[in-house]
Tab-separated table of C-alpha atoms and ligand atoms in Angstrom:
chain	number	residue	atom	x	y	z
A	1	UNK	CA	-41.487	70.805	-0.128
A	2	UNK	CA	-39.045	67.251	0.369
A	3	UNK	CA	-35.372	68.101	0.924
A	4	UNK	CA	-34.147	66.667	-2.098
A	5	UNK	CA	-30.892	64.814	-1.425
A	6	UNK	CA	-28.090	66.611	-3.977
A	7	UNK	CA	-24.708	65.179	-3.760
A	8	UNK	CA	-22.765	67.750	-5.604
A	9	UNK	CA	-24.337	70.688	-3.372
A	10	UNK	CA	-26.278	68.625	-0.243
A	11	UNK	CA	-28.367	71.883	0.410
A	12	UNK	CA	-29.938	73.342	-2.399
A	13	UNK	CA	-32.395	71.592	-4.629
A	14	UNK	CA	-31.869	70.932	-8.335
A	15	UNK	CA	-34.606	69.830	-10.701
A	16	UNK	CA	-33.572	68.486	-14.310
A	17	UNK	CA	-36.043	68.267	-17.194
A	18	UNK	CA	-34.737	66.019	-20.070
A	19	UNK	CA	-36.022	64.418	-23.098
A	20	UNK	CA	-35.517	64.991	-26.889
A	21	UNK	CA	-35.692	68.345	-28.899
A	22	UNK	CA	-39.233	69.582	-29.029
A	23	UNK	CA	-40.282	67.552	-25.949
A	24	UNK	CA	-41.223	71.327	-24.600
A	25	UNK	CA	-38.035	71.351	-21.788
A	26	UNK	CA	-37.999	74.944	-21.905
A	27	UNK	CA	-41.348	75.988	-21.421
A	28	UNK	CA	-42.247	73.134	-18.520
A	29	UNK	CA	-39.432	74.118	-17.047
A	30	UNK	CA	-40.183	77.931	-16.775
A	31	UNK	CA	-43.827	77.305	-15.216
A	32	UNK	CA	-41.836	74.673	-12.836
A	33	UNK	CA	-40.107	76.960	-11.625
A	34	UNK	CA	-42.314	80.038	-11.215
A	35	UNK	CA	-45.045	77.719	-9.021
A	36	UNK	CA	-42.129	76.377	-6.726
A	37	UNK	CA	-40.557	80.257	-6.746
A	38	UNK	CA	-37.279	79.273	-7.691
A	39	UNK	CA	-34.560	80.377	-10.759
A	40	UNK	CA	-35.265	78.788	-14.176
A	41	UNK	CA	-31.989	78.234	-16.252
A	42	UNK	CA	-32.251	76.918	-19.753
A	43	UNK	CA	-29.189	75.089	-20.759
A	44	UNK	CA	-29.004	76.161	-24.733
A	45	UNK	CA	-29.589	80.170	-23.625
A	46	UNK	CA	-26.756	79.880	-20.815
A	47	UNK	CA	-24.202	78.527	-23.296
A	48	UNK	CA	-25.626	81.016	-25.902
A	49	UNK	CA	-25.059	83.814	-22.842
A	50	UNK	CA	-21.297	82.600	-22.244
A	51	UNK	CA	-19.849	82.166	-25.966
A	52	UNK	CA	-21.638	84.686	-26.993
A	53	UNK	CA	-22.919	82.874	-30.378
A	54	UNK	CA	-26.302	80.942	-31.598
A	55	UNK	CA	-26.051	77.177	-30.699
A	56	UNK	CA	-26.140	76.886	-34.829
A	57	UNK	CA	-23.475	79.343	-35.108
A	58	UNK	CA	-21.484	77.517	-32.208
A	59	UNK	CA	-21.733	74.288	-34.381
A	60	UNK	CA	-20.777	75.913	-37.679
A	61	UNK	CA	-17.801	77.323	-36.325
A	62	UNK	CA	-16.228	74.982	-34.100
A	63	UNK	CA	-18.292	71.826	-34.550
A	64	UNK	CA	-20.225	69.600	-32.579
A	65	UNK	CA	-17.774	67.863	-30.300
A	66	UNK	CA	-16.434	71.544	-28.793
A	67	UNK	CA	-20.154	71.994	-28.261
A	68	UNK	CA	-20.728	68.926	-26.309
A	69	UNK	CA	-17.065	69.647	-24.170
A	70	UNK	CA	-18.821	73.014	-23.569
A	71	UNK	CA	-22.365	71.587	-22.563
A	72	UNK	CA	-21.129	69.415	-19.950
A	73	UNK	CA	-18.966	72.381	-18.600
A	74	UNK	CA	-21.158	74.638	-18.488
A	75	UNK	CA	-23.916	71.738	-16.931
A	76	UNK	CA	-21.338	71.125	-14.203
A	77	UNK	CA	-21.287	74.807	-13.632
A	78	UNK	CA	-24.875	74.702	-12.976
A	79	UNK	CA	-25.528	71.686	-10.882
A	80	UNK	CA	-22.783	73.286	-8.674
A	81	UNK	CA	-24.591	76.710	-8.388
A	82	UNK	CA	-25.364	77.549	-4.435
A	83	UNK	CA	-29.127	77.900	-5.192
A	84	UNK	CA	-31.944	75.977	-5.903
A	85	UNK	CA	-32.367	75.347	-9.688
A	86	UNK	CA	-35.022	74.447	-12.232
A	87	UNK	CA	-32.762	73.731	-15.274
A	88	UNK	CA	-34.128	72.746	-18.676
A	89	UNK	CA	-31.287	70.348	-20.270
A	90	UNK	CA	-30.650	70.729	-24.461
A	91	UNK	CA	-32.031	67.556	-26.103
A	92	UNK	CA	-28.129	65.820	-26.463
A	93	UNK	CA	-27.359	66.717	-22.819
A	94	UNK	CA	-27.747	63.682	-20.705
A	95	UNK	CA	-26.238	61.432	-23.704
A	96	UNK	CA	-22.641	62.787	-23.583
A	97	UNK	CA	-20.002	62.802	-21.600
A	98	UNK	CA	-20.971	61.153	-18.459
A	99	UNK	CA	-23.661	63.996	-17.941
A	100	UNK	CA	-26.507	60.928	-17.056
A	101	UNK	CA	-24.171	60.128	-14.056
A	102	UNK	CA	-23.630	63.639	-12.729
A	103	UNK	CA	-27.480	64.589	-13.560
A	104	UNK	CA	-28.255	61.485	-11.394
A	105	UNK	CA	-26.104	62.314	-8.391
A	106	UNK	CA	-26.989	65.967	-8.446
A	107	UNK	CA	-30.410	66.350	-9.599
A	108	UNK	CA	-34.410	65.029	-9.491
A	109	UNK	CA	-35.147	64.598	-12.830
A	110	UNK	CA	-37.699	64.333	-14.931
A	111	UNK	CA	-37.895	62.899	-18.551
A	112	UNK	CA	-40.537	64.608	-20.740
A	113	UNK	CA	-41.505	61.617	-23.044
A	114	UNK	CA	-43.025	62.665	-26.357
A	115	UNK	CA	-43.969	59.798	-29.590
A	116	UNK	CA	-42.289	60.715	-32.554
A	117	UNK	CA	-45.071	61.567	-34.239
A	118	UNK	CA	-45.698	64.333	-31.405
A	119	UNK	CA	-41.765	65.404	-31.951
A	120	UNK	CA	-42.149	65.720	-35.936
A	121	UNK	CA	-44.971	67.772	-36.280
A	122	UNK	CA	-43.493	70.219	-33.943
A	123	UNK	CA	-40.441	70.404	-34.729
A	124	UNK	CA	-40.881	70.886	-38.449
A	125	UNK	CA	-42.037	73.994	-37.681
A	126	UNK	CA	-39.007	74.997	-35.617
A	127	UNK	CA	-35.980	73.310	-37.312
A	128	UNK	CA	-33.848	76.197	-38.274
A	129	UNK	CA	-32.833	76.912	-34.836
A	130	UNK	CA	-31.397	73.385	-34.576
A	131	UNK	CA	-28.307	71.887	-36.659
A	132	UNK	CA	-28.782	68.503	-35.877
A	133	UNK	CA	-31.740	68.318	-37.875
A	134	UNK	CA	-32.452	71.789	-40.238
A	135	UNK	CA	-31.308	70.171	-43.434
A	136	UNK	CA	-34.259	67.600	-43.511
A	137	UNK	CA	-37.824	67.874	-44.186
A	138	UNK	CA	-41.420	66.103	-44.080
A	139	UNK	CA	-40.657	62.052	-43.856
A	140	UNK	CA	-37.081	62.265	-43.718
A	141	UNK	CA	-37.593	64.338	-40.368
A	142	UNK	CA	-39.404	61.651	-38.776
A	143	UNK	CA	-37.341	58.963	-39.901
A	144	UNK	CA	-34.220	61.160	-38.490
A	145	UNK	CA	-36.248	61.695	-34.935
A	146	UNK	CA	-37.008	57.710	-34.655
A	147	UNK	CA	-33.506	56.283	-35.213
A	148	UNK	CA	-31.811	59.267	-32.847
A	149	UNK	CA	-34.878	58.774	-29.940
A	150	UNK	CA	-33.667	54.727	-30.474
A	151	UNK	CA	-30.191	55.883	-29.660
A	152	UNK	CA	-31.205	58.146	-26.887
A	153	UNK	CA	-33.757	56.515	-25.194
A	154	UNK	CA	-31.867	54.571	-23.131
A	155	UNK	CA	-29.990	57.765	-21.706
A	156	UNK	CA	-33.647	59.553	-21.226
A	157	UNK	CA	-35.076	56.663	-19.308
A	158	UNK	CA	-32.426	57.007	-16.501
A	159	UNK	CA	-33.979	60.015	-15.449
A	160	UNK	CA	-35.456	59.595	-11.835
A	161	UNK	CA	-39.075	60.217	-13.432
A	162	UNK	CA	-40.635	59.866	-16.764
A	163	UNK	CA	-43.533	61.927	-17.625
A	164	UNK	CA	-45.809	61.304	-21.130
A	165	UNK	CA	-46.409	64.479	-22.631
A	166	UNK	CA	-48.722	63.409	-25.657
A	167	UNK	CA	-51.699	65.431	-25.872
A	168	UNK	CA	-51.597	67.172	-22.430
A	169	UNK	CA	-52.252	71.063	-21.613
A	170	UNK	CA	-48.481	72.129	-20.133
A	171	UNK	CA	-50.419	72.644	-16.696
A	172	UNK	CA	-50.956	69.193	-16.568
A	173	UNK	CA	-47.469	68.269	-16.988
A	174	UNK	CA	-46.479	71.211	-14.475
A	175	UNK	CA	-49.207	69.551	-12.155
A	176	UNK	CA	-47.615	66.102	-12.561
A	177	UNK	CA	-43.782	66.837	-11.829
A	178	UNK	CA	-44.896	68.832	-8.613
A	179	UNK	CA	-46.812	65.903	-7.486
A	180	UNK	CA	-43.697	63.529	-7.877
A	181	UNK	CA	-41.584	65.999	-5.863
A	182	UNK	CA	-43.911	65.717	-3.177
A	183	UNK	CA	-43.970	61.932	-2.883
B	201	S3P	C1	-29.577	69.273	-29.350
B	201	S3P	C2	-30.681	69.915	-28.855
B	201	S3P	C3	-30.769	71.376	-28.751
B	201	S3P	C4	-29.375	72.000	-28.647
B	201	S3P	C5	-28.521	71.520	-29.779
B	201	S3P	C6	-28.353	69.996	-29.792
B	201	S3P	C7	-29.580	67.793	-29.415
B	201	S3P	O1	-31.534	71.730	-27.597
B	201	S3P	O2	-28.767	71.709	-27.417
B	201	S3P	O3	-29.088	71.965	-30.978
B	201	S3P	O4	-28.506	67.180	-29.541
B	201	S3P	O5	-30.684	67.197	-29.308
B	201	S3P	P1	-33.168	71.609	-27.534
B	201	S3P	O6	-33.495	70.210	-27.123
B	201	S3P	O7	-33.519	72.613	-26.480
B	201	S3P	O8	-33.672	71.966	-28.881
């Protein structure tokens, strides 16, 4: 295993996975961490763990700009934690605030890269969860997902490593990002 260079916390090694809603963060993340033996946080559970309400229930109530105050608090919590880290980031993460330029300072990261056609049919099968887009359906979804990936490419593509996810088994894409840590 490289010592992986972390400015925030110089000993302990942090590994970011990025990349739009559906892009499978979560899950990558998980099997990430169990091969390397390391914690697994999830970004959207720890805030749901702290204010004790939904992420949809945290929007309804206070709105979307306390969220993303909160989500780059809570992110700067974790990068700071005194222990090595797989964290998977919430789809808006590394476009607010300036979360791209602490991510980049404290982290290896990894941008899961998925086409939008890969994004819609997942996630109009698991919309509810997610205010940003519950409201729309079928080609309205899609046409949501391609004008919001245009805005957030450009975040997602400063992550250290970019990894297409289109059609491969999750062990694959496990496979990949522990072959780029080794390099
Ligand atoms: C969001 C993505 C969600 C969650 C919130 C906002 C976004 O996380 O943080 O609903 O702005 O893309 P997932 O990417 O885990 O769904």
């Amino acid at each position: 295993m490289p010592i992986i260079h972390n400015t925030i916390n110089q000993q302990f090694m942090k590994i970011v996975l990025m990349g739009y809603m559906g892009s499978g963060k979560s899950t990558v993340a998980k099997q990430v961490a169990i091969g390397l033996d390391i914690p697994f946080i999830d970004l959207d559970d720890y805030i749901v763990e702290h204010e004790n309400k939904s992420i949809a229930a945290i929007f309804k109530a206070e709105g979307e700009i306390y969220f993303r105050l909160q989500e780059s608090k809570y992110l700067k919590q974790l990068l700071d934690q005194e222990q090595d880290l797989v964290l998977a980031l919430g789809g808006g993460t590394p476009c607010y605030a300036k979360n791209i330029e602490l991510i980049g300072k404290a982290s290896e990261s990894f941008y899961l890269r998925a086409s939008i056609n890969t994004l819609s049919d997942r996630l109009v099968k698991e919309k509810e969860q997610r205010p940003l887009i519950a409201s729309f359906d079928g080609e309205q979804l899609k046409e949501f997902i391609a004008k919001h990936l245009f805005e957030r490419r450009n975040f997602y593509e400063q992550a250290k490593h970019t990894i297409a996810i289109d059609d491969k088994a999750i062990e694959e894409i496990v496979e990949e990002i522990r072959s780029k840590l080794k390099d």
